[in-house]
CSV table of C-alpha atoms in Angstrom, one decimal:
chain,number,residue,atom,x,y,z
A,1495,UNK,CA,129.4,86.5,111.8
A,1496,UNK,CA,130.8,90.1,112.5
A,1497,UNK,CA,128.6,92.5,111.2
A,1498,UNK,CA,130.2,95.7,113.1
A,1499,UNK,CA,130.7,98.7,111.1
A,1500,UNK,CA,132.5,102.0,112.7
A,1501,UNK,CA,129.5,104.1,112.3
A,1502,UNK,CA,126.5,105.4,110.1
A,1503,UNK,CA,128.5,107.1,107.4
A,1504,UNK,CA,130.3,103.8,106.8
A,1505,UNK,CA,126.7,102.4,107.6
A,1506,UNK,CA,125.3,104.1,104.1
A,1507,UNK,CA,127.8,103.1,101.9
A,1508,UNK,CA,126.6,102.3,98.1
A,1509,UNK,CA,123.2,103.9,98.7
A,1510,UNK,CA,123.5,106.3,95.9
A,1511,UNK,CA,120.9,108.6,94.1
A,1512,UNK,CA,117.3,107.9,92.9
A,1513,UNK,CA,117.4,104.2,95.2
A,1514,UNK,CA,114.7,102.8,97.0
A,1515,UNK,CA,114.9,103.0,101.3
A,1516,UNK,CA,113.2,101.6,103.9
A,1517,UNK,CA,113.3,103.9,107.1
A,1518,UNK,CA,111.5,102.7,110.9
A,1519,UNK,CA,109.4,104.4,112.7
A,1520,UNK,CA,106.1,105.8,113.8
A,1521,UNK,CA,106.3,109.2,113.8
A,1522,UNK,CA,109.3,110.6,115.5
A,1523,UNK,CA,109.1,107.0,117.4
A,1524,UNK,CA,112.0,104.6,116.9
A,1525,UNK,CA,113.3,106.0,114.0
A,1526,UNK,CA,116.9,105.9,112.5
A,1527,UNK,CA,118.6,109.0,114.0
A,1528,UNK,CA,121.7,108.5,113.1
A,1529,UNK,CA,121.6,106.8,109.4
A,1530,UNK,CA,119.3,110.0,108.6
A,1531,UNK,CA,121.9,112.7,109.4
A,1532,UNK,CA,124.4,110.9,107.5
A,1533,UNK,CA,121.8,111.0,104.8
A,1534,UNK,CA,121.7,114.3,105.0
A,1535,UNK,CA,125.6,114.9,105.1
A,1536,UNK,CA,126.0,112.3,101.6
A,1537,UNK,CA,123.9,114.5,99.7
A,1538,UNK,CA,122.4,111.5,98.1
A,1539,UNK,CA,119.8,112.3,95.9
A,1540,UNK,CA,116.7,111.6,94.5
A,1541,UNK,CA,115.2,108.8,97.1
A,1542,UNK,CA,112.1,106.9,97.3
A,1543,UNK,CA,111.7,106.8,100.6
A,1544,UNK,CA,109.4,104.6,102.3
A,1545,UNK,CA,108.2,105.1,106.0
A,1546,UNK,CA,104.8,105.2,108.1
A,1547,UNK,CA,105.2,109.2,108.3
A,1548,UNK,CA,107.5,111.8,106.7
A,1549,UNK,CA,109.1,113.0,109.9
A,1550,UNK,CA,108.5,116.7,111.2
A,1551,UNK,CA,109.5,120.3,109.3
A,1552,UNK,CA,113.5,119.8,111.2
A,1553,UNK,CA,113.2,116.8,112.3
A,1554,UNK,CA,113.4,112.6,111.2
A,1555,UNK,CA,112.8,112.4,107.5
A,1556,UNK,CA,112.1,115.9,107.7
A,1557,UNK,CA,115.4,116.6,107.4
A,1558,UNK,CA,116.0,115.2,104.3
A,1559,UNK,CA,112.8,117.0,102.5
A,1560,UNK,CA,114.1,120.2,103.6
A,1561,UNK,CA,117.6,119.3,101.7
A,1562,UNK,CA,115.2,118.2,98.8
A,1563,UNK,CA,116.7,114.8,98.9
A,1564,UNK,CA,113.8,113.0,98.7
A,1565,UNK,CA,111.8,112.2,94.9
A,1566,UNK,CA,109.4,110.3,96.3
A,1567,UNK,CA,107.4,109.5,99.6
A,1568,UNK,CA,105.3,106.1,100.3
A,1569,UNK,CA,103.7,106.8,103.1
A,1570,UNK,CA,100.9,106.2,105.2
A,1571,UNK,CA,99.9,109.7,107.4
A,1572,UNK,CA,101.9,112.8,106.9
A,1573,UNK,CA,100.0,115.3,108.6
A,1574,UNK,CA,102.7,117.1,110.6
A,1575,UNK,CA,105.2,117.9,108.4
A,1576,UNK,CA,104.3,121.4,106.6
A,1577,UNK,CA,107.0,121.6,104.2
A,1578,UNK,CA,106.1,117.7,103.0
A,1579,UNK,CA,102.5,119.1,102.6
A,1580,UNK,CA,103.9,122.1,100.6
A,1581,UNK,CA,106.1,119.8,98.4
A,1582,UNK,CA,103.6,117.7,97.5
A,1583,UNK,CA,100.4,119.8,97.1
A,1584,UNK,CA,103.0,121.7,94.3
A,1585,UNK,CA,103.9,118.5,92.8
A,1586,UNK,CA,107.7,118.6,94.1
A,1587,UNK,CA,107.2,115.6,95.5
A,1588,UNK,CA,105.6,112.5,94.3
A,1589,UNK,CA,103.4,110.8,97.0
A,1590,UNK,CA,101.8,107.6,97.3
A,1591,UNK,CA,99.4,107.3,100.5
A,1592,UNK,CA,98.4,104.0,101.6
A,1593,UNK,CA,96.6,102.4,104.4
A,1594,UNK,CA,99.1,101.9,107.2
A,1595,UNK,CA,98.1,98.2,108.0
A,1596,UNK,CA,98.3,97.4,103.7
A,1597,UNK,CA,102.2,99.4,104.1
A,1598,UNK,CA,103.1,97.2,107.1
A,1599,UNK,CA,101.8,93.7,105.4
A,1600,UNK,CA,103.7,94.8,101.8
A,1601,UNK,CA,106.7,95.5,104.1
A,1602,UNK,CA,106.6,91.6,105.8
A,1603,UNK,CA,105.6,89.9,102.2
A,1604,UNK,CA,108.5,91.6,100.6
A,1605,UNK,CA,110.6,90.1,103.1
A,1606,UNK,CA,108.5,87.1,103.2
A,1607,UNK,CA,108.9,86.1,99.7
A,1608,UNK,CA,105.0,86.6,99.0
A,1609,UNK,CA,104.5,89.4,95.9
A,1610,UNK,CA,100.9,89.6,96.6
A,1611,UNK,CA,97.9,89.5,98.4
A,1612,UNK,CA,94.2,90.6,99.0
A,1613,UNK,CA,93.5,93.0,102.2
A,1614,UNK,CA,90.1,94.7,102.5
A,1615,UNK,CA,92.0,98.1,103.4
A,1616,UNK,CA,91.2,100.9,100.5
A,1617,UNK,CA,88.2,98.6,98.8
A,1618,UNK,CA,85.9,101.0,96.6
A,1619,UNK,CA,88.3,104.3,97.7
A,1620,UNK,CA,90.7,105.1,95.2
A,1621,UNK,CA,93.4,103.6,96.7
A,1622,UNK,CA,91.9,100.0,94.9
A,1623,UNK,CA,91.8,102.1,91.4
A,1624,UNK,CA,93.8,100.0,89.0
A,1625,UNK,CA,94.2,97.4,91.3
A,1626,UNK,CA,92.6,93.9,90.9
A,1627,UNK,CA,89.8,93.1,93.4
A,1628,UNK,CA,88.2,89.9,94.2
A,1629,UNK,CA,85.2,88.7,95.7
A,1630,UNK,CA,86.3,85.8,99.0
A,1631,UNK,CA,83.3,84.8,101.2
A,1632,UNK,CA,80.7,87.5,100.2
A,1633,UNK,CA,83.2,90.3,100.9
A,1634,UNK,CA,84.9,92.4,98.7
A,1635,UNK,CA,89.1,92.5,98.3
A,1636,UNK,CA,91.9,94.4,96.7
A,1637,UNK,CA,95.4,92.8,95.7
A,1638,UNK,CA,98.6,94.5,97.3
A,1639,UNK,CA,101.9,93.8,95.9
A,1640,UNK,CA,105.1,93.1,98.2
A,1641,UNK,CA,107.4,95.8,98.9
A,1642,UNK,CA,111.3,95.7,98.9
A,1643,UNK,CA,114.1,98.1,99.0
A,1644,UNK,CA,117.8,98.5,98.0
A,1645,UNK,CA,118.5,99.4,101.9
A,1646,UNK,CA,116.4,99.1,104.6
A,1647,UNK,CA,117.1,101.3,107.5
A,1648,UNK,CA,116.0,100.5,111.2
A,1649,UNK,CA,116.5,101.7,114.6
A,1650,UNK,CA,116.6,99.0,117.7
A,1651,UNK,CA,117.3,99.7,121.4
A,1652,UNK,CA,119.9,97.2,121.5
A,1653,UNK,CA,122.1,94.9,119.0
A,1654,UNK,CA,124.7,92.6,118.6
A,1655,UNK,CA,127.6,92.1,116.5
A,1656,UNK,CA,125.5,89.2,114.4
A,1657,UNK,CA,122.7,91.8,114.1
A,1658,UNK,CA,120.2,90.3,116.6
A,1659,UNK,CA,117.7,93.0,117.8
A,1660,UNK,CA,115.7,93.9,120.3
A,1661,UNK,CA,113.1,97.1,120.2
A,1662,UNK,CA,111.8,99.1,123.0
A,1663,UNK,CA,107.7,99.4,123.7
A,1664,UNK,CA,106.5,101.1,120.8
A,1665,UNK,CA,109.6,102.0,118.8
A,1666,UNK,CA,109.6,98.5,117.6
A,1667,UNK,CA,106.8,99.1,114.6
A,1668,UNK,CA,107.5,98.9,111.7
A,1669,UNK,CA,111.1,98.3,112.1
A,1670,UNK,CA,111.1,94.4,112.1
A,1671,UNK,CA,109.1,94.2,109.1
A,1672,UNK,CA,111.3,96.9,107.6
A,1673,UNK,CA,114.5,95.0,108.6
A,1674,UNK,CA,113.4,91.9,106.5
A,1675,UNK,CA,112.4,93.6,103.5
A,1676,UNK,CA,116.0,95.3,102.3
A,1677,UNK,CA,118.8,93.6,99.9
A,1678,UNK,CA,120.6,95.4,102.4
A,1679,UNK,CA,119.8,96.1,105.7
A,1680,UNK,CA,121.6,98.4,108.2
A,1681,UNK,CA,120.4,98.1,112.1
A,1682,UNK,CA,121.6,101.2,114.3
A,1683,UNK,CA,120.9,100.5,118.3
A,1684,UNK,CA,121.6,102.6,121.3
A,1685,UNK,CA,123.8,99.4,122.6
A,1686,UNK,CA,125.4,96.9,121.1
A,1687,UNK,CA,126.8,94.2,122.5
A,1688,UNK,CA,128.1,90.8,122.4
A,1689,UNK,CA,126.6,86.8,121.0
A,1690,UNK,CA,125.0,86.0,123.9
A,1691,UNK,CA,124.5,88.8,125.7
A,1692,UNK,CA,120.9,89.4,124.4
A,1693,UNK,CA,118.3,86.9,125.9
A,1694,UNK,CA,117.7,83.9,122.4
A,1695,UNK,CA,114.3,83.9,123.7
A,1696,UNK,CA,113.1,87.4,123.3
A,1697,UNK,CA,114.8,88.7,120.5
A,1698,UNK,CA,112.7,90.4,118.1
A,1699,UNK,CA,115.0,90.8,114.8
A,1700,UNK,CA,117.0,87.4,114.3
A,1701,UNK,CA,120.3,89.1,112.9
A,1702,UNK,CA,119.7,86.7,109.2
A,1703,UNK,CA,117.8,90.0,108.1
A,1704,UNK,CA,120.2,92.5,108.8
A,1705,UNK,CA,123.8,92.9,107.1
A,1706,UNK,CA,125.2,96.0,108.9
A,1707,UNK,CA,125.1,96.9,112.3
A,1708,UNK,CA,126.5,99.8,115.0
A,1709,UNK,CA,126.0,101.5,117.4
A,1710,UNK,CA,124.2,105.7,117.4
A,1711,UNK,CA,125.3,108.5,118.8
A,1712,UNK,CA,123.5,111.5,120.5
A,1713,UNK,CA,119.6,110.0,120.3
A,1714,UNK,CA,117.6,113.3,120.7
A,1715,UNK,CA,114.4,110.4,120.7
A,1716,UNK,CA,112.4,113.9,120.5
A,1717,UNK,CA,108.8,113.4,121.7
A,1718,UNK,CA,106.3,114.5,119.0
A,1719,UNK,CA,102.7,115.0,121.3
A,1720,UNK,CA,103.9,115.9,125.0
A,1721,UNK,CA,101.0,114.3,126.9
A,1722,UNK,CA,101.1,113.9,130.9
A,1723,UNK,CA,98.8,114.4,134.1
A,1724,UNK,CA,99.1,116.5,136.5
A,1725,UNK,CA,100.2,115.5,140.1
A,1726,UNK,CA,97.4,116.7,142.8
B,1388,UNK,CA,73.0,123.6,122.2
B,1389,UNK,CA,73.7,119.8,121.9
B,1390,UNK,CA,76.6,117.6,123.4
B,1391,UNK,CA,80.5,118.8,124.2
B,1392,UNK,CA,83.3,116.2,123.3
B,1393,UNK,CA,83.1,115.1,126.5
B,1394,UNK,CA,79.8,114.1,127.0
B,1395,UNK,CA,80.1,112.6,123.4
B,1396,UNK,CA,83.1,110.7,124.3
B,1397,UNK,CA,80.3,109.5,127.3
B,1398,UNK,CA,77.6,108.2,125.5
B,1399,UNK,CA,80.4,106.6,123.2
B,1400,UNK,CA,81.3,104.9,126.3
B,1401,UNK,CA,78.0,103.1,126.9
B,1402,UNK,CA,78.8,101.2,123.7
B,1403,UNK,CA,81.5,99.3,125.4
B,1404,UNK,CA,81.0,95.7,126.4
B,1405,UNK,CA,82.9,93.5,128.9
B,1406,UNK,CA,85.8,92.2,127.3
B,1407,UNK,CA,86.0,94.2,124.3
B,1408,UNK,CA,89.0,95.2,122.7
B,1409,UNK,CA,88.6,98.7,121.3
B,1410,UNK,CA,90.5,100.7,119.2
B,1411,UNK,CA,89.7,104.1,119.7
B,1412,UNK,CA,90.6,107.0,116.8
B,1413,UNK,CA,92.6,110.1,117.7
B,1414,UNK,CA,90.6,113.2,118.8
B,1415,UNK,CA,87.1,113.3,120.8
B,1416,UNK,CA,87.5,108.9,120.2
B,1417,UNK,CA,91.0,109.0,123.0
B,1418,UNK,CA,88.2,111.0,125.1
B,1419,UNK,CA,85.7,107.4,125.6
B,1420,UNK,CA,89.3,106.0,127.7
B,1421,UNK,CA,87.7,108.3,130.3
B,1422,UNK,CA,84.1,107.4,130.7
B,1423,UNK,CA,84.8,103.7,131.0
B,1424,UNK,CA,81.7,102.2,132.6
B,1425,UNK,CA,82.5,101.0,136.2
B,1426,UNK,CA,82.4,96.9,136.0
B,1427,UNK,CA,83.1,97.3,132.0
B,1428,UNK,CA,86.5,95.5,131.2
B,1429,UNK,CA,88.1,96.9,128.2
B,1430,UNK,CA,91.8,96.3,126.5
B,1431,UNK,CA,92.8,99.7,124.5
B,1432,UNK,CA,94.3,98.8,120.8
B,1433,UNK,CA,96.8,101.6,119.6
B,1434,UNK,CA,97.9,100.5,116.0
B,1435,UNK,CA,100.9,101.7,116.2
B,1436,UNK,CA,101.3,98.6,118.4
B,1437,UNK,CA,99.8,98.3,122.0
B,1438,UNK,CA,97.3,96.3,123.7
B,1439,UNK,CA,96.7,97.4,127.1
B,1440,UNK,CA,97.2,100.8,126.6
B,1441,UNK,CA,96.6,103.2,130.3
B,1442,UNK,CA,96.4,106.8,131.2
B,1443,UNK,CA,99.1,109.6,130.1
B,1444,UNK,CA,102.3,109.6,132.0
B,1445,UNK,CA,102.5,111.5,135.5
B,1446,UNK,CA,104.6,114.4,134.7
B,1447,UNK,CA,108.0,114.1,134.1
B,1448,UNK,CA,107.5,109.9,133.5
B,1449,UNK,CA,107.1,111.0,129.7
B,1450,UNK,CA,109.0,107.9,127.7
B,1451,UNK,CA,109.9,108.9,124.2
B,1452,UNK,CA,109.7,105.0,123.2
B,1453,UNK,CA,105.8,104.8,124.7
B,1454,UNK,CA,103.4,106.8,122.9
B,1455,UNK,CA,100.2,105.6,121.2
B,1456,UNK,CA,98.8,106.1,117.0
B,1457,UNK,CA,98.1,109.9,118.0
B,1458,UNK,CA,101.9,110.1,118.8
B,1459,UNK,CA,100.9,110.9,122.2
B,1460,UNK,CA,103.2,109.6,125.3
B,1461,UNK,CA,101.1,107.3,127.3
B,1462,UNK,CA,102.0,104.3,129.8
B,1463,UNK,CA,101.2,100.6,129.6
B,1464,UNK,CA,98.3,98.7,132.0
B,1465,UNK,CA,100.0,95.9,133.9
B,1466,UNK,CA,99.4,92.8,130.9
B,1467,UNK,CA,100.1,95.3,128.5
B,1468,UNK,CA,101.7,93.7,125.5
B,1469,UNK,CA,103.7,95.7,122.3
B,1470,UNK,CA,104.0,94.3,118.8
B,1471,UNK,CA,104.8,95.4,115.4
B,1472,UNK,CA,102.9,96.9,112.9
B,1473,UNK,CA,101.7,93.8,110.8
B,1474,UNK,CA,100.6,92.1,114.1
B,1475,UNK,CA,99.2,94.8,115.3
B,1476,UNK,CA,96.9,95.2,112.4
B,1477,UNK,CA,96.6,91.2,112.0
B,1478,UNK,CA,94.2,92.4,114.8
B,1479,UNK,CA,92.4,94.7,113.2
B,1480,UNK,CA,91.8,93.0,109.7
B,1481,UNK,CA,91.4,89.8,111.3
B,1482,UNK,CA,88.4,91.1,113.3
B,1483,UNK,CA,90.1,90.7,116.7
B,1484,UNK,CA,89.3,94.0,117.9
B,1485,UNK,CA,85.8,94.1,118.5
B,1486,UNK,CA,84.9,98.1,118.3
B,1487,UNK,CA,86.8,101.1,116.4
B,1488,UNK,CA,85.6,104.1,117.3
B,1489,UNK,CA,86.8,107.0,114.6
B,1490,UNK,CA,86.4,110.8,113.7
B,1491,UNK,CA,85.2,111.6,110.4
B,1492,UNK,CA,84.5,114.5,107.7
B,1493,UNK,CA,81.3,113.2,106.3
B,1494,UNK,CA,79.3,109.9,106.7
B,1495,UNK,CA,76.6,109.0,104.2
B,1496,UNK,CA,73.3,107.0,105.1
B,1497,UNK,CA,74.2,104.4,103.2
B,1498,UNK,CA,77.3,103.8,105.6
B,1499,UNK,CA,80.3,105.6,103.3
B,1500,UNK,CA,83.1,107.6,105.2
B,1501,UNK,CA,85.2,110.3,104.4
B,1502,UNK,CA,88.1,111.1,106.6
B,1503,UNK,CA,91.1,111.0,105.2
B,1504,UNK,CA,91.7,113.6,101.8
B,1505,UNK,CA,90.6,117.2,100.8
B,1506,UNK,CA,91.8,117.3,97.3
B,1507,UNK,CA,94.1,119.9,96.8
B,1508,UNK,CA,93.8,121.5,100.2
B,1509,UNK,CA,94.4,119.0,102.6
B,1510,UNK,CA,96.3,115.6,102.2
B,1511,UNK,CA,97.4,114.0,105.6
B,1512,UNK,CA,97.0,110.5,104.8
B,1513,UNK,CA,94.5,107.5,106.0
B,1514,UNK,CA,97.1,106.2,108.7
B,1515,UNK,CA,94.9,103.2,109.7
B,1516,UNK,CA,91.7,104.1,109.0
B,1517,UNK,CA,91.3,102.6,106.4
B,1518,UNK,CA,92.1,99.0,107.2
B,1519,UNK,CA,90.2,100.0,110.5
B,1520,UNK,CA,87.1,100.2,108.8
B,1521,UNK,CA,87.2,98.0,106.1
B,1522,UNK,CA,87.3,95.3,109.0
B,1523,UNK,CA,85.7,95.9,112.2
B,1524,UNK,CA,82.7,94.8,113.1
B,1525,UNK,CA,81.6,97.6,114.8
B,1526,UNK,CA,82.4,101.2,113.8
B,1527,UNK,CA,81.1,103.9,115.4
B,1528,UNK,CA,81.6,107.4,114.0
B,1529,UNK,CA,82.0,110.5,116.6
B,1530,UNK,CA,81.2,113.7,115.0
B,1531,UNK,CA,79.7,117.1,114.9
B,1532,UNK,CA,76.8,117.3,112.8
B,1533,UNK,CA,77.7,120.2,111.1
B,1534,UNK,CA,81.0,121.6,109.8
B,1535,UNK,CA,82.7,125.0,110.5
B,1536,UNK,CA,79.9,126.7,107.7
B,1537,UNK,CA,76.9,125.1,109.4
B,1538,UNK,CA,76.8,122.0,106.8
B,1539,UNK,CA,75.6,118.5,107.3
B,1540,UNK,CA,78.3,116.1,107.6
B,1541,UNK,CA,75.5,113.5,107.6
B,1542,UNK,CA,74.7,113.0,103.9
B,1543,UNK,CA,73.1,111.5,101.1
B,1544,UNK,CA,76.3,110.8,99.2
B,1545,UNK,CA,80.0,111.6,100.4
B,1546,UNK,CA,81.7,114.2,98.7
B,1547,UNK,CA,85.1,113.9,99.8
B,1548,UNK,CA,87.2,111.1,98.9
B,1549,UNK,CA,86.0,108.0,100.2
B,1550,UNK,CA,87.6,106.0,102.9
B,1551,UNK,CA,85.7,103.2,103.4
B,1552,UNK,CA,82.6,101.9,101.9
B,1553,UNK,CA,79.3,100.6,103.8
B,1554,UNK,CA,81.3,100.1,107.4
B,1555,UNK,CA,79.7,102.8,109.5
B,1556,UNK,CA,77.1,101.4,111.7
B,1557,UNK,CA,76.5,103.9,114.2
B,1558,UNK,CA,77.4,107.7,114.3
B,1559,UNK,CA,77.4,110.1,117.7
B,1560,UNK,CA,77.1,113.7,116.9
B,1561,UNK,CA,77.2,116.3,119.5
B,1562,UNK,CA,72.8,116.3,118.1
B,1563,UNK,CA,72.3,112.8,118.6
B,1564,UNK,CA,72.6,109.2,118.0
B,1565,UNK,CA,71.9,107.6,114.2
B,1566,UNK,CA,71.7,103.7,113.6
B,1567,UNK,CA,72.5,103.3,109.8
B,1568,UNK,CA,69.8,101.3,108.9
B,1569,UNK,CA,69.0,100.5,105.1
B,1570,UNK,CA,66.3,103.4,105.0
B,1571,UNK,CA,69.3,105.9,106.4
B,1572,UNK,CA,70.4,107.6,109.3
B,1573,UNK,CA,67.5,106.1,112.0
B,1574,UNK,CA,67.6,108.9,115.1
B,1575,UNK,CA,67.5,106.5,118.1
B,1576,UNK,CA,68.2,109.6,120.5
B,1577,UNK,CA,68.3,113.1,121.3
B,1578,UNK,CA,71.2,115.1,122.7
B,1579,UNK,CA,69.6,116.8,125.8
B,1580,UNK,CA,67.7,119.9,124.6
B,1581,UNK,CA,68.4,118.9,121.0
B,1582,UNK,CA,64.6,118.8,119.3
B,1583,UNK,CA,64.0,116.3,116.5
B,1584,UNK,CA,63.2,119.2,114.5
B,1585,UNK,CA,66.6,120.8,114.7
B,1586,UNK,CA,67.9,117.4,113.6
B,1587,UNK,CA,65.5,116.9,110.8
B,1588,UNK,CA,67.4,120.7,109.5
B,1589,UNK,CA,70.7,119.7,110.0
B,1590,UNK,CA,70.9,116.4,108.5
B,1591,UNK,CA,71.1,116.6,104.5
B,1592,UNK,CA,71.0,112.6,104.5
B,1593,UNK,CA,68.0,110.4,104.6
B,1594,UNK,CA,66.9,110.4,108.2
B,1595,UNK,CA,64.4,108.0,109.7
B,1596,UNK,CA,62.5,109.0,112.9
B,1597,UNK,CA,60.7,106.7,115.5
B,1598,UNK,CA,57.4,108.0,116.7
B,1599,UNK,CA,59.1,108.3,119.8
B,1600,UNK,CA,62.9,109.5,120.1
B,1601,UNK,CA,64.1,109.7,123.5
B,1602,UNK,CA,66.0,111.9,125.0
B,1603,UNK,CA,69.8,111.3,126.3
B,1604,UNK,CA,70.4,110.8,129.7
B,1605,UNK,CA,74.1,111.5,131.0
């Protein structure tokens, strides 16, 4: 099953204004370079974009905030992107916050087929108000519904033509989840190759989840907190 | 007077057990990685999807695809092992990981947090805090006691947003080291030079003091 297309503008065809997208990533970490900027060249309007983070002020998902493509942001940290924080504290932009472990499970159940369940993340905060809790074992819990989207949008280190993927250390995160949770799913990888090329035993992504596959161009893969030591 | 991050991040450290898996929280929490008790085995959690987490890279080594929940580029112990997001907090809310250390805005004695929301002013998100502390076993709380006016962070009530409810069990403050026990904050040590007087001024909470409060040795 070929799932090759030429690039990421034929990548984003039929995502159109005000849909719902799932985008990769932690932070600036595995996210989908490529599919963005032809995001922001589509002028597609109107998103609901959900992703761990929101990018920074020029880069990732920052990119499209700036072009004020995005409606809406579900998200679970979004503390370095000023011009999100700007947007939202004037009420541009609508925000939902949620714990990051409640995003990723809503993620896998959408793609799992499972609409809800209890997690323990957010009980007696507001992010339980209006939400059914319930009492299991002596300990209190609040009911998540499943997440889905009309496109999800995820980044691997390397691909094959039937869409199986494999991630690099911690830019895998919330991709796989992401990958099984869109009617449509479009995988963009810094190699792809050929059935059988890619080891069946440590693939992370089996390619049933994804519909569209090729191969980026010109990963900047910028590095958000420069950390190192110092040689002696 | 009272303790700097470091030395906080020290007597932190004498909280870990062999064979703990610990999750520590960005800010003076990375600092504990340092003070690791000689003979103490630990495995470092980093949500974002690490166990086995080491050191920042040598200079130059930086990998853009290794970097832990602070966003920081770090490197991998040998055994380390990546996952996903939904595994990686499988861990957490399944009560895998035996010790979160976290930063936080305020912490009331009846074990509240606030760390995540200043309405209207400040809105970065709860990232994983607060699955982190809806589930671990063992939270510990590194703070200073006071904000940038001179205010208690240690309090009768939160007054922020809340991020979690009842979790906190013990806080470190650069003034000392609080038990939350059902009668309040319960001072089980002094920072060095730190009298129990000074405390007793700087904590609006309810604060319990043994006859006896001893004081830190680093």
């Amino acid at each position: 099953m070929n799932k090759v297309v030429n690039n990421a503008d034929a990548a984003i065809a039929g995502i159109s204004n005000d849909m719902t997208l799932m985008l990769g990533g932690f932070g600036l970490c595995g996210i989908p370079e490529s599919s963005i900027a032809a995001l922001v060249r589509s002028g597609v309007k109107g998103l609901t974009c959900i992703s761990n983070n929101a990018g920074v002020d020029d880069f990732g998902l920052g990119l499209l905030l700036q072009s004020r493509q995005i409606r809406k942001m579900i998200s679970s940290y979004v503390g370095e992107n000023d011009e999100f924080e700007r947007q939202m504290l004037s009420g541009e932009l609508e925000v939902d916050l949620i714990p990051q472990g409640t995003l990723a499970e809503r993620c896998r159940a959408g793609g799992a087929g499972i609409p809800a369940f209890f997690t323990p993340a957010g009980y007696g905060t507001e992010v339980a108000e209006g939400k059914e809790t319930r009492e299991f074992n002596g300990k209190m819990y609040v009911m998540e519904h499943w997440l889905r989207a009309d496109f999800a949008i995820v980044k691997a280190w390397k691909g094959d033509t039937q869409g199986n993927l494999v991630y690099r250390y911690t830019a895998r995160n919330f991709n796989p989840l992401m990958a099984m949770a869109g009617r449509i799913t479009i995988a963009e990888v810094e190699e792809l190759v050929e059935p059988g090329e890619l080891d069946p035993n440590t693939i992370h992504t089996p390619g049933i989840f994804v519909q569209r596959i090729f191969q980026g161009t010109g990963y900047e893969k910028r590095i958000e907190q420069r950390t190192t030591r110092k040689r002696s | 007077m009272g303790l700097n991050k470091d030395q906080m991040a020290q007597r932190i450290a004498r909280e870990l057990k062999d064979g703990y898996y610990v999750n520590l929280g960005i800010g003076i929490p990375t600092l504990v990685a340092n003070h690791i008790p000689e003979g103490i085995d630990v495995e470092l959690q980093s949500e974002n999807g690490i166990l086995g987490m080491g050191p920042f890279p040598w200079e130059g080594e930086e990998d853009a695809d290794l970097i832990n929940a602070g966003k920081q580029t770090v490197t991998l112990k040998p055994g380390a092992v990546i996952f996903d997001s939904a595994t990686s907090f499988a861990m957490i809310r399944g009560q895998h990981v035996h010790l979160t250390v976290l930063g936080a805005m305020e912490v009331a004695d009846n074990g509240d947090i606030a760390n995540w929301k200043i309405p209207g002013r400040m809105v970065k998100g709860m990232g994983g805090a607060m699955d982190l502390v809806s589930s671990a076993e063992n939270i510990i709380v590194c703070m200073m006691h006071t904000n940038k006016a001179g205010e208690s962070k240690l309090l009768p009530e939160c007054t922020l947003p809340l991020t979690g409810v009842g979790c906190v069990k013990k806080v470190v403050t650069d003034l000392g080291v609080f038990d939350i026990v059902p009668e309040g904050f319960l001072l089980i040590e002094r920072a060095p030079g730190v009298t129990v007087a000074e405390i007793r001024a700087k904590t609006a909470g309810r604060l319990v003091i043994a006859e006896n409060v001893p004081e830190m040795v680093l």
